[in-house]
Structures are given as C-alpha cells and as structure tokens.
Coordinates of C-alpha atoms and ligand atoms in Angstrom, one line a residue:
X1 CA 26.6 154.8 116.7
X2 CA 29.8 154.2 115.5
X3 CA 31.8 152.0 113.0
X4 CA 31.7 149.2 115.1
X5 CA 28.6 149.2 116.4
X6 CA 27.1 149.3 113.0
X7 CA 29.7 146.3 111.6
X8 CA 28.6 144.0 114.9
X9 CA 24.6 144.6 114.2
X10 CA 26.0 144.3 110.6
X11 CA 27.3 140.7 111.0
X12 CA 24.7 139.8 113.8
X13 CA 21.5 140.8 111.4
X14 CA 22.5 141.0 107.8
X15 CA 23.1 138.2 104.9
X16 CA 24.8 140.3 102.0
X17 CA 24.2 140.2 98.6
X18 CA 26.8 137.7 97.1
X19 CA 29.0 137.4 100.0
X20 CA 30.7 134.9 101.9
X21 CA 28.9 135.7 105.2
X22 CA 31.2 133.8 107.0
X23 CA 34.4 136.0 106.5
X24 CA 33.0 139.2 105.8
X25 CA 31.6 138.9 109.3
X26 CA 34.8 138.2 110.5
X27 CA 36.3 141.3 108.5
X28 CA 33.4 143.7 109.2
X29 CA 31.9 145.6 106.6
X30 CA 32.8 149.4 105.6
X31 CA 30.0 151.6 106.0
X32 CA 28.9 154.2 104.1
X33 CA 27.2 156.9 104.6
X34 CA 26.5 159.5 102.6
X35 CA 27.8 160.8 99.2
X36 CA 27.7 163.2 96.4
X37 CA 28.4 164.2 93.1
X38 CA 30.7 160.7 92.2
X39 CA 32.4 160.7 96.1
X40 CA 31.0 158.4 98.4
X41 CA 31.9 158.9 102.6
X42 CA 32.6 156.1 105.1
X43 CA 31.6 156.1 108.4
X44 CA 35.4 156.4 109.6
X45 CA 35.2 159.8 107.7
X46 CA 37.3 158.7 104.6
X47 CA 36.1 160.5 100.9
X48 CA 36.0 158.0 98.6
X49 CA 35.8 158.1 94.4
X50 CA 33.2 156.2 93.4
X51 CA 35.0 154.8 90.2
X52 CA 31.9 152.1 89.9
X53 CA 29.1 154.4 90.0
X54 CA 27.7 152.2 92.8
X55 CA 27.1 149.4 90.8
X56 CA 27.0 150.3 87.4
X57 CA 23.7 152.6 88.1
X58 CA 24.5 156.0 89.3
X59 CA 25.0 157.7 85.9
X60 CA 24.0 161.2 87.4
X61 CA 26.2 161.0 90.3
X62 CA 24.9 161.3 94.0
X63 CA 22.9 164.0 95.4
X64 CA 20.6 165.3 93.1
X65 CA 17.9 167.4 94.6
X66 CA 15.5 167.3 91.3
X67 CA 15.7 163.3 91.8
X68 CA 14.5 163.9 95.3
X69 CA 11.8 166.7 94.6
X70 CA 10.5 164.1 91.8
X71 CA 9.8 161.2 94.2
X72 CA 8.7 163.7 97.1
X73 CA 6.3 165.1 95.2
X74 CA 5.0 162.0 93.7
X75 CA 4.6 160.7 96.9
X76 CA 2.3 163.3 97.7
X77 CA 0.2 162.6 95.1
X78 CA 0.1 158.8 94.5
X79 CA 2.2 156.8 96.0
X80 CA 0.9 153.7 94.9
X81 CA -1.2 152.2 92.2
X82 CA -1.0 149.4 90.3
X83 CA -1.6 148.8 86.6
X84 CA -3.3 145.5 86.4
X85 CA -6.7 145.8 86.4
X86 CA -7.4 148.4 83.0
X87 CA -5.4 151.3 85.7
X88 CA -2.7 153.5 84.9
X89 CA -1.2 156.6 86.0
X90 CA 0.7 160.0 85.0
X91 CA 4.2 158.9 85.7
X92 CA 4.7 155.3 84.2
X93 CA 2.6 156.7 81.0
X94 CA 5.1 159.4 80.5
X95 CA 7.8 157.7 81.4
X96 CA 6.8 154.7 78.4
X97 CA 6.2 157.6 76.2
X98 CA 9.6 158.6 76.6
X99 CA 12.0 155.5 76.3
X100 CA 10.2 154.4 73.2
X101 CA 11.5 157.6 72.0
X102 CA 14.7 157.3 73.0
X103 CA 15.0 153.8 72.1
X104 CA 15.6 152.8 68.2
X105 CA 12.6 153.4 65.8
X106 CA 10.9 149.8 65.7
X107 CA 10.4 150.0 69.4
X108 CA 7.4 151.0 70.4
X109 CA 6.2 149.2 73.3
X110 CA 7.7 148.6 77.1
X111 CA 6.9 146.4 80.3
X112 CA 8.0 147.6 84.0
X113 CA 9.8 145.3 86.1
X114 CA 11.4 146.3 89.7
X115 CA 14.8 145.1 88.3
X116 CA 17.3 144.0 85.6
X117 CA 16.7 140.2 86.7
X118 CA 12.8 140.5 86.7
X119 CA 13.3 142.1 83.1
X120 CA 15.3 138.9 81.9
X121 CA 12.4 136.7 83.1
X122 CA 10.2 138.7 81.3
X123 CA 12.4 138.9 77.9
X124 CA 12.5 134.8 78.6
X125 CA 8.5 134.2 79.2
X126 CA 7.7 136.7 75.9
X127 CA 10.4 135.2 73.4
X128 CA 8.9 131.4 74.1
X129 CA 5.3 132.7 74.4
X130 CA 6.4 134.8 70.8
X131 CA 7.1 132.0 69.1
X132 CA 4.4 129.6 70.4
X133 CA 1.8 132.5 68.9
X134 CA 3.5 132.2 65.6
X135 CA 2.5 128.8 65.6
X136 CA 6.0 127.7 66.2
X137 CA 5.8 126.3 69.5
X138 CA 9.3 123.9 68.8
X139 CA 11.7 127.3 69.0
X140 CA 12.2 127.1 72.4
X141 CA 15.6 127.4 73.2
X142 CA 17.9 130.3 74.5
X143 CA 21.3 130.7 73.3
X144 CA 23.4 133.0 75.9
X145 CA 27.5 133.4 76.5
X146 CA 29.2 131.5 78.9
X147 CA 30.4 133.9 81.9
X148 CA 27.4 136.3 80.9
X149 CA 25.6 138.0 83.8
X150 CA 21.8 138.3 83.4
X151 CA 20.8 138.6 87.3
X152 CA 20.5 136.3 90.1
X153 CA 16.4 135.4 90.2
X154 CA 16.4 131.6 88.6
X155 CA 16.0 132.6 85.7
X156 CA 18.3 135.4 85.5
X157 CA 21.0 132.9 86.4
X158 CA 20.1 130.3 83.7
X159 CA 20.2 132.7 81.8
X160 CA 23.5 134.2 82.8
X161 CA 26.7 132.0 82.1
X162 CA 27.9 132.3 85.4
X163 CA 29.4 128.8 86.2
X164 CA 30.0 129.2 90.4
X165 CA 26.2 130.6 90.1
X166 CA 25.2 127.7 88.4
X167 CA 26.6 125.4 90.5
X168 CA 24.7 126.4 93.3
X169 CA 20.8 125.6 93.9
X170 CA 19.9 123.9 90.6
X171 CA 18.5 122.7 88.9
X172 CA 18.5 125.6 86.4
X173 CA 15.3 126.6 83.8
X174 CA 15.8 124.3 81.2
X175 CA 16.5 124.7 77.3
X176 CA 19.2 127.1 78.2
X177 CA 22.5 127.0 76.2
X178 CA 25.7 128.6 76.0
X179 CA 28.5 129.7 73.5
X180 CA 32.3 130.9 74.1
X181 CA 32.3 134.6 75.4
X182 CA 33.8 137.3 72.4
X183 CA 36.5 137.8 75.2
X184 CA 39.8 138.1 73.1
X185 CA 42.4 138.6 76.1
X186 CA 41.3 135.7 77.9
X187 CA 40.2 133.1 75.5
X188 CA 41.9 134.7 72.7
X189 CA 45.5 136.1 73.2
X190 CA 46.3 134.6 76.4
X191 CA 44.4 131.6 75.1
X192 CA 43.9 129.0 72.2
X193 CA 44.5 131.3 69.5
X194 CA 47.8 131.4 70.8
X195 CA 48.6 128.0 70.7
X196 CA 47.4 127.8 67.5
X197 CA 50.4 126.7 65.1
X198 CA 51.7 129.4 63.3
X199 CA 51.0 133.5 64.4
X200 CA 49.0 134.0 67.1
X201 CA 44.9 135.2 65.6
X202 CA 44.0 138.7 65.8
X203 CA 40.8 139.9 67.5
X204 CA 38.7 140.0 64.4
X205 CA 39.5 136.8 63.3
X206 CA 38.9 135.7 67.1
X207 CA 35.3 137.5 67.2
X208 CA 34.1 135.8 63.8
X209 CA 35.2 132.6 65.3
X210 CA 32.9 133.4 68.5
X211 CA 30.1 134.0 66.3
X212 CA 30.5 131.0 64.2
X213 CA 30.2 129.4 67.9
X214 CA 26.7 130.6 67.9
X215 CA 25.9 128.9 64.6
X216 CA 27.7 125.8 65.5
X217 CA 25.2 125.7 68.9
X218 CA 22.4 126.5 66.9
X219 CA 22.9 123.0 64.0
X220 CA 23.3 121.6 67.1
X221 CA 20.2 121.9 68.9
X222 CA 18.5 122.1 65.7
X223 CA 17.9 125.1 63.6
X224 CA 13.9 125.5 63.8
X225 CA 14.3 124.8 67.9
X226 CA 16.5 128.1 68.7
X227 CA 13.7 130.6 69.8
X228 CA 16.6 133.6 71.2
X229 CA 20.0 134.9 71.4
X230 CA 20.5 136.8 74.5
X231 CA 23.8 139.4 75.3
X232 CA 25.2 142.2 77.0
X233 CA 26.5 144.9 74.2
X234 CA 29.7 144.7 76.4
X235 CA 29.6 142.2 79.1
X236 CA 29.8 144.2 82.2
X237 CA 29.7 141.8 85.2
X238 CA 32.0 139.2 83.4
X239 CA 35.0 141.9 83.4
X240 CA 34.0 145.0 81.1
X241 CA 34.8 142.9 78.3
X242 CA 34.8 145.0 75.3
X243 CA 33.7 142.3 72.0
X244 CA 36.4 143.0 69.1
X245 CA 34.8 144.9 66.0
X246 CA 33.7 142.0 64.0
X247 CA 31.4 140.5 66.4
X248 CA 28.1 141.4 66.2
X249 CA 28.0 142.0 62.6
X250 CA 29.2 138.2 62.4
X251 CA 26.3 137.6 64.8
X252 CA 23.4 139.6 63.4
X253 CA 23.9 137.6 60.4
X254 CA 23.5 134.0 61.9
X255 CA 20.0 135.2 63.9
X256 CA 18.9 136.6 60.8
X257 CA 19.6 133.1 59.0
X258 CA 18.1 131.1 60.9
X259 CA 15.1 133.7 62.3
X260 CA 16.1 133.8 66.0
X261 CA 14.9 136.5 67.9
X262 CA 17.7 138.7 69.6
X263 CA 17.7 140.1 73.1
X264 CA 19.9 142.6 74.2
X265 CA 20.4 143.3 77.8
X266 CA 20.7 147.1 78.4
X267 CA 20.9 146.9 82.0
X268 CA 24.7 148.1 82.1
X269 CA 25.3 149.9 78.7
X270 CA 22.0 151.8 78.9
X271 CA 21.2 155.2 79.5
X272 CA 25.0 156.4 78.3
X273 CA 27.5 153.8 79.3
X274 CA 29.0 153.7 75.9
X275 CA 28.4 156.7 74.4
X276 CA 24.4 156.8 73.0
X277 CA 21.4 156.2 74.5
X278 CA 21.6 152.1 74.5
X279 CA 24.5 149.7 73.7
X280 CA 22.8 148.5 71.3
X281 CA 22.6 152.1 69.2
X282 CA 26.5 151.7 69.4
X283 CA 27.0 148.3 68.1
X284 CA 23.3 149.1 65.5
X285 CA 22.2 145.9 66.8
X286 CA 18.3 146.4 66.3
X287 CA 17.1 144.3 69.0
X288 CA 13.5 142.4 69.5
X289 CA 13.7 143.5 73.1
X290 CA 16.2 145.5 75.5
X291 CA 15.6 144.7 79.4
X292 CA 16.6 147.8 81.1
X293 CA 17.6 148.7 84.8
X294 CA 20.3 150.0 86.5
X295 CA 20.6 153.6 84.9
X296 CA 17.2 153.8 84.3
X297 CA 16.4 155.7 87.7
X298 CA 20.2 156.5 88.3
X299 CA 20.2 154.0 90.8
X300 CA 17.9 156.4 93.1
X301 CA 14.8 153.6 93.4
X302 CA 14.3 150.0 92.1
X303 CA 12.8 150.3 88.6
X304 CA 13.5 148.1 85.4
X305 CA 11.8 146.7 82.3
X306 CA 11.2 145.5 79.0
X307 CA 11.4 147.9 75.5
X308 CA 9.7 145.7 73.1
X309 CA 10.2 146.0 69.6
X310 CA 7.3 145.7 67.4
X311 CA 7.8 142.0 65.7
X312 CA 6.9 140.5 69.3
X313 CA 4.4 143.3 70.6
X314 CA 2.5 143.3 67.6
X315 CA 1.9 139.7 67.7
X316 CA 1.7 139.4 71.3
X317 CA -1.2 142.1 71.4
X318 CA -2.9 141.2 68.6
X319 CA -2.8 137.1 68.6
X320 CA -1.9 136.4 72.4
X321 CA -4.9 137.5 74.8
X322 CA -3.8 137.5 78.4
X323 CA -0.4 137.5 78.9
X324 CA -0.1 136.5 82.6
X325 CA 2.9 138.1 83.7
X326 CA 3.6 141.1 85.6
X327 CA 5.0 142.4 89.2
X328 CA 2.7 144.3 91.9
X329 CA 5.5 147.1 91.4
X330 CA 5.5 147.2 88.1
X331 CA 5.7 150.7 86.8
X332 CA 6.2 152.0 90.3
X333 CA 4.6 155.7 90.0
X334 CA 7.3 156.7 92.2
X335 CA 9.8 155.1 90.7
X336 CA 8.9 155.7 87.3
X337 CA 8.3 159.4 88.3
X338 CA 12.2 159.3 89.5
X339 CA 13.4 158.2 86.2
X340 CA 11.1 160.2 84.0
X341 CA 13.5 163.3 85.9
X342 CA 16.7 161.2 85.4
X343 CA 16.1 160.7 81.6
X344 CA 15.1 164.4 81.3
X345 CA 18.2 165.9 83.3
X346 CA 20.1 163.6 81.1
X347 CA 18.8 164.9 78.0
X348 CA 19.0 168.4 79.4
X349 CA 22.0 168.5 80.5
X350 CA 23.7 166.5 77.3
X351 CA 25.1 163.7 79.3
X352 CA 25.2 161.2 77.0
X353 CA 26.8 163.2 74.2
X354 CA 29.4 164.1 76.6
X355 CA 30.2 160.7 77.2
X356 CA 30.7 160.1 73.1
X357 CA 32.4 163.4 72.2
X358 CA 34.0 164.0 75.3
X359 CA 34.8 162.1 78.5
X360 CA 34.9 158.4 76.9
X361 CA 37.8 159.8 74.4
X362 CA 39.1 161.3 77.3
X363 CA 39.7 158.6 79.5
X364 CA 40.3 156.2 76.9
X365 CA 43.5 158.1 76.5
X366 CA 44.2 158.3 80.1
X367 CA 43.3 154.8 81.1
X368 CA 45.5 153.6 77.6
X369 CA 48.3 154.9 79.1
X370 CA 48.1 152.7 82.4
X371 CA 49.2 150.0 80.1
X372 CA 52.8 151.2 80.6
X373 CA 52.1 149.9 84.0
X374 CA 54.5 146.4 84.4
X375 CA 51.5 144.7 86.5
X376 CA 49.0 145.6 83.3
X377 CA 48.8 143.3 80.1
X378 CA 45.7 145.1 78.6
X379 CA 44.3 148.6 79.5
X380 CA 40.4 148.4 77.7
X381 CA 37.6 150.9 77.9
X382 CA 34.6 152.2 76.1
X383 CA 32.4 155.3 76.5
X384 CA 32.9 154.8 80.6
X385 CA 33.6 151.8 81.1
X386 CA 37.3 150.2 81.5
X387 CA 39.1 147.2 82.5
X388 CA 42.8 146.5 83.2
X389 CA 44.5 143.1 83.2
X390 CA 46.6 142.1 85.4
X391 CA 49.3 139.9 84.6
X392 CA 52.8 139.2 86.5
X393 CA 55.5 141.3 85.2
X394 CA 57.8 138.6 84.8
X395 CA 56.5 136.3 82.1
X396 CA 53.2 138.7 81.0
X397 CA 51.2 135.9 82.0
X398 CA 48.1 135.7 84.6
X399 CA 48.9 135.0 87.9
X400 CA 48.1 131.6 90.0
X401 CA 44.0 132.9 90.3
X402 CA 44.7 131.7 93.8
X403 CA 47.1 134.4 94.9
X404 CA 43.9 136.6 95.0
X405 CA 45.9 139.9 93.1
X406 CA 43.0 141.5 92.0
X407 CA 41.2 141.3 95.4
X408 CA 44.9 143.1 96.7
X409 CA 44.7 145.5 94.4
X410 CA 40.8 146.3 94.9
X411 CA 41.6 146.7 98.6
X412 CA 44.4 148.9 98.1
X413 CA 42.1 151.1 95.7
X414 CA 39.6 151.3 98.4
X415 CA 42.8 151.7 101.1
X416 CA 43.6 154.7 98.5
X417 CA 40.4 156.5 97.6
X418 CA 39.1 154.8 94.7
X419 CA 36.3 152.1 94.4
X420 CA 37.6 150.3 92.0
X421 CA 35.8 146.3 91.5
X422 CA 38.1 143.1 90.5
X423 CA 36.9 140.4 88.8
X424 CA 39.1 137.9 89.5
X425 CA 42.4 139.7 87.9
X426 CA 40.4 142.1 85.6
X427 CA 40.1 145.4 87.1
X428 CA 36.7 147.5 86.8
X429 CA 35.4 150.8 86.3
X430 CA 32.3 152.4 85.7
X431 CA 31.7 156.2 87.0
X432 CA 29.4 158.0 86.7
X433 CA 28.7 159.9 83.7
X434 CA 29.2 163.3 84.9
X435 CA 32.1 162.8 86.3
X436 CA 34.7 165.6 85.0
X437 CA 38.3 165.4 83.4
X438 CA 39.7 166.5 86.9
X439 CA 37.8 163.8 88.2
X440 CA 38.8 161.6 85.4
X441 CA 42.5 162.7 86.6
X442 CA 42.1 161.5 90.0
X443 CA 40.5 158.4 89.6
X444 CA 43.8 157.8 86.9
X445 CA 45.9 158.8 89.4
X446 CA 44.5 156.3 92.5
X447 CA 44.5 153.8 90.0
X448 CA 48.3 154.2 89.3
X449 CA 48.8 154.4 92.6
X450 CA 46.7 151.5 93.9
X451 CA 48.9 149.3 90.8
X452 CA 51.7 150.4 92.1
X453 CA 50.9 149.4 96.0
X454 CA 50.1 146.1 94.7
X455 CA 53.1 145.7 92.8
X456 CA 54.7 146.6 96.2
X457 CA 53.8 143.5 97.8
X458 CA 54.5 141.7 95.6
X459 CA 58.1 142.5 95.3
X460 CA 59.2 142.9 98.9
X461 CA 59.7 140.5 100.9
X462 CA 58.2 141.8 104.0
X463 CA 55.5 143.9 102.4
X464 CA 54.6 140.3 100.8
X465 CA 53.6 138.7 104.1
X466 CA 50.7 141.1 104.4
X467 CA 49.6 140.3 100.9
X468 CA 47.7 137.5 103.3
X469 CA 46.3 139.6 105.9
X470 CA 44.9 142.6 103.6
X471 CA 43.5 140.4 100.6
Ligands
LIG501 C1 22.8 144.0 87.2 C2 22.4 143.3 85.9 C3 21.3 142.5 85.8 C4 20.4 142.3 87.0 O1 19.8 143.4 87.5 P1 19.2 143.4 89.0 O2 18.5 144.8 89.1 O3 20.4 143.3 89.9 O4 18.2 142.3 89.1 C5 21.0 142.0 84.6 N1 21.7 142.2 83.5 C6 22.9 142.9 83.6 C7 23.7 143.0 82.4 C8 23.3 143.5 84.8 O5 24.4 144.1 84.9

C-alpha cells in the first residue's frame, strides 16, 4: 500500500481524535510508520524529529526492546486478569509498590485507570465521596483554571477549562468552577496588567493576583462548599504555560485556609518532564492525589491512575466500605508490566536527573536564545518542555488569531523535520527525555529555521499567497 491508499481508506473509515474530519479528509493525513530513538518515519520516506514526544508520553524515546520483552513476556504468562473480585497479580502489585515510592512520602496508596481522563474522573468521584465521609457532605465543589486541559471523557472536560470543549455536547458535570489561568504573557504582559495605569505588573505580582482569584472564587461559592482545587504543575495542553514563581506558594496557602483538598494532575509533568520525578516534587506542592498517564508506560500501552495520598485513603478505607468505581482494565497486567520496565530503565539509566542537571539547562539556554528571533515575543521552557510566542514583528503584538500563524509555522516545522505543536500562536515542545545535546541542536536548529520560513511568507508578497494553501 502506499501513501495514498492509506489516506483514502484513512478518510473513508477513520474519525480522528480532535479533528475537523471534514478538511483533514480533504488534506489527507501523513502517515507514520515507524520510529526510533526521538525520530519518527512517514510513509513518503521523510525522518522526522519528534520534538513532542508523541504526545507528551514518550519519555524513553521509540524502540525500546526491554519495553517490548516486558509486555511479550507478560503476555505469555497472564495476559489478562482483573482485580475486582479480592484478585490481583505480579505486575500491578509491583508496579503500586513502586510509584508510591517514587512519589512524595504521604502517598501511599494508587488506583489504575486506562488513561489520564479516566484518572480525573476518579480524582473527581474520590474528593466528593472524601468529603461526604468526613461528614461534610456540603464541600462539593471543584475549583479548576480556565483554559486547563484535564481530558476529553465528560468529566475530564468539565473539569478542563477548555471553552470550544465546553461548548460542545453539554451539559457539563455540575459544581465545576473556574479561575483566571497563572499565564503571565497572555493575560499578564500582553494583557490587563498592561493597561493598568502606571508600569506595567511583573509576573510575581501577576501570579499572586491569580491566586487571590482562587480565594475570590472560593467566598464566592461559599467557603465550607469548595471540596478541591485541581491543576496542571505547568499547563501543558493550554500552551506549556510555565506559572511565575509566586504562584503556588500563594495557592497552597488559600487551600490550606480554607481546608480544600488539592489535586494535581501529573499526566504531562510526570515521570521527568520537569526535572524530578512529578511536577509537583518541583513546585513542593504536597498533593491529596496526583492522576498519572502519559509517561507512565512511555506511551508504549494505555495505562493511568490515581496516587492517593494518605488524608483521603485513610478515610476512604477505613470509613467508606465499597467504593464503586473502577475500569475492567484497571491495572492492566500487561500494561502495568510495561511500565514497571519503563520506571526501572528510567531509574537505571538516570533519566530524570539528566533532565534537572543536564538537558533542561541545556536547552533552556538554546531555546532562550530563539527569542532574538523577530517573529518571537517570549521563548519559555522548563526541564523539557518549551513554548515560543509568536507575535508580529512590527508592533510585538499577537497577530489577528485568524491568520492561522502558528498552524503556518507547525506545518513548516513538519515541511522541515521537526514535530513541533501550535496552540493557537504558542509554539510547543516536549521531547523525549533522552534526547541528547546533538539532538537538542537539531531540533534548535529546525526550529529556527521553520521561524524563519514562516517569517518568509509573511514578508513576500508572492510567498504570502501560499500562506493560504499550506496553513
Ligand atoms: C493528556 C492529558 C489528560 C488526558 O489523558 P488521556 O490519556 O488522553 O485521557 C489529562 N490531563 C492532562 C494534563 C493531560 O495532558
């Protein structure tokens, strides 16, 4: 089969993960088909960088033969059981035993999901079922940030502050709210604290403010009716949006006031993104629960969850009885047998401290540098993961959103060699974690040179008519 045999069966057969399926059928997909290391390979023959580690998930990079061996061999032996009825098995034991000790010291305790969104259903169902066992049965509301992505079950989008997913097959779980997003280039110096009289805020002043949001929402619904805060460490789906320093200090104090349980979703910064183990070791958060994903398994099968500090197990094992929740692949054993090998070859092979010590300084220098760049207003990153701005050179503001210059420039990353994602103007990266200086190189380099495509068409008149036809 070739190319376009695949794209016609493609857009005869296939409904796409948030896509229009009316013009990506009338594009045609790209199709990939194999990959390695952090290079992905189309079915046209082109080597592409993976600068997104797929999406967000492949922290150990493609092709790893121990992943493989683990889920062969576990295939053998059991490749199904459940753990419903009193059951366990080797692999989803082992694996529990060893996130709870990677994860922070008051968590003890984890629930298997198939997914990050199944996880934030879970977080939801045991922070309202929490507080009803405490006797408290009023706290039932969930705080969350506007443009914050939680997943895509019902749920997962409530939870999420996604507005065109929320606009689309409501109505939403209720007792849901949201507060202004700690995103200081958007809503900070390109927005009202700017126009502030007098000199523009700085970021810190900008991420107190963001918190003090939090406490204004929570007098508002009523301070003994808020049952959970629920973030990202660093928003990933919303635009790598990297919170300024004073945030979540300013935030852990208002939960501790007013005794709201916090929820920090891992599925992104998890497993090395920024540097340690979770996002939430980086910031020294101390959450009540941490859905994981993503990471978890590399990417290499579906498996997410729950780490449950021991505030909420504790009560919900020793007051709550049944708790009647679960999936029929929870704790997968082939899945958990996968990541069990994923979380020991990144502890073996000191991936995560490489990321801290090493490659996140490294690129941060690198990527800082693209600022120079005449089409970028803010170059951002942490650990491994980035984010560029793009503003029009001529008055360093955003662009009209309708020009579509981010989708230009992600198509001229791909044209390039580099998978590089754009959220609306905000360019995105996430490698993988062992990706290597050279590599780090590289993907600096297509980035430059993708910026400078785009800032090709722009400028010339006749390159400008295809701005259309490629974006
Ligand atoms: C991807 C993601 C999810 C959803 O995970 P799925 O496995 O796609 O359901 C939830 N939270 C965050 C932060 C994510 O990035």
């Amino acid at each position: 089969m070739h190319t376009r045999d695949y794209q016609a069966l493609d857009r005869a057969h296939y409904l796409h993960p948030f896509t229009d399926f009316k013009s990506l059928g009338e594009e045609g997909s790209r199709i990939i088909e194999r990959a390695e290391g952090v290079y992905i390979h189309d079915s046209d023959g082109n080597r592409i960088l993976d600068g997104m580690a797929g999406l967000w998930c492949v922290n150990l990079g493609y092709g790893r033969e121990e992943l493989v061996a683990a889920a062969t061999e576990q295939m053998h032996q059991l490749p199904y059981y459940n753990s419903f009825f009193k059951t366990a098995h080797p692999p989803v034991v082992r694996l529990a035993e060893q996130l709870v000790k990677l994860a922070p010291a008051h968590i003890n305790r984890v629930f298997f999901t198939g997914s990050g969104s199944e996880a934030n259903d879970t977080a939801l169902r045991m922070v309202r079922r929490y507080w009803a066992l405490k006797g408290r049965p009023d706290k039932q509301w969930v705080i969350s940030r506007e443009n914050a992505y939680h997943g895509s079950t019902v749920a997962g989008v409530s939870l999420g502050g996604m507005a065109p997913m929320h606009a689309q097959g409501g109505p939403l779980v209720p007792k849901i709210a949201h507060v202004r997003q700690p995103y200081w280039f958007k809503e900070g110096r390109l927005g009202e604290g700017r126009s502030q009289e007098g000199s523009p805020q700085d970021p810190d002043a900008f991420g107190r403010d963001c918190a003090a949001a939090i406490e204004a929402k929570i007098l508002a619904l009523g301070e003994d009716q808020v049952a959970a805060f629920i973030a990202e460490p660093v928003q990933g789906a919303g635009g790598a949006i990297i919170p300024p320093e004073s945030y979540w200090p300013a935030v852990k104090e208002v939960l501790e006031k007013y005794e709201i349980l916090l929820v920090v979703d891992e599925v992104i910064c998890g497993f090395g993104r920024l540097g340690e183990w979770f996002g939430s070791v980086h910031y020294d958060l101390k959450p009540d629960l941490m859905p994981i994903a993503k990471g978890l398994s590399s990417g290499y099968l579906p498996i997410g969850g729950v780490l449950v500090g021991d505030r909420v197990a504790e009560t919900l094992i020793e007051e709550g009885g049944e708790f009647f929740h679960g999936f029929t692949y929870s704790g997968h054993p082939v899945c958990a047998a996968v990541a069990l090998k994923n979380l020991e070859l990144l502890q073996s092979e000191g991936v995560v401290a490489r990321v801290r010590d090493d490659l996140g300084p490294y690129l941060a220098g690198r990527w800082k540098a693209l600022e120079a760049h005449p089409l970028v207003g803010e170059a951002r990153s942490l650990g491994l993961i980035g984010a560029l701005e793009l503003v029009d050179p001529a008055s360093g503001e955003r662009f009209d959103a309708s020009r579509g210059i981010g989708t230009l420039c992600r198509d001229l990353c791909f044209a390039g060699g580099l998978v590089m994602r754009s959220v609306g103007d905000t360019m995105i990266i996430s490698p993988p974690l062992v990706i290597t200086r050279d590599e780090i190189d590289e993907l600096i380099e297509k980035a430059r040179g993708a910026l400078d495509d785009t800032l090709a068409r722009l400028t010339d008149p006749i390159l400008h008519k295809q701005e259309e036809s490629l974006s």
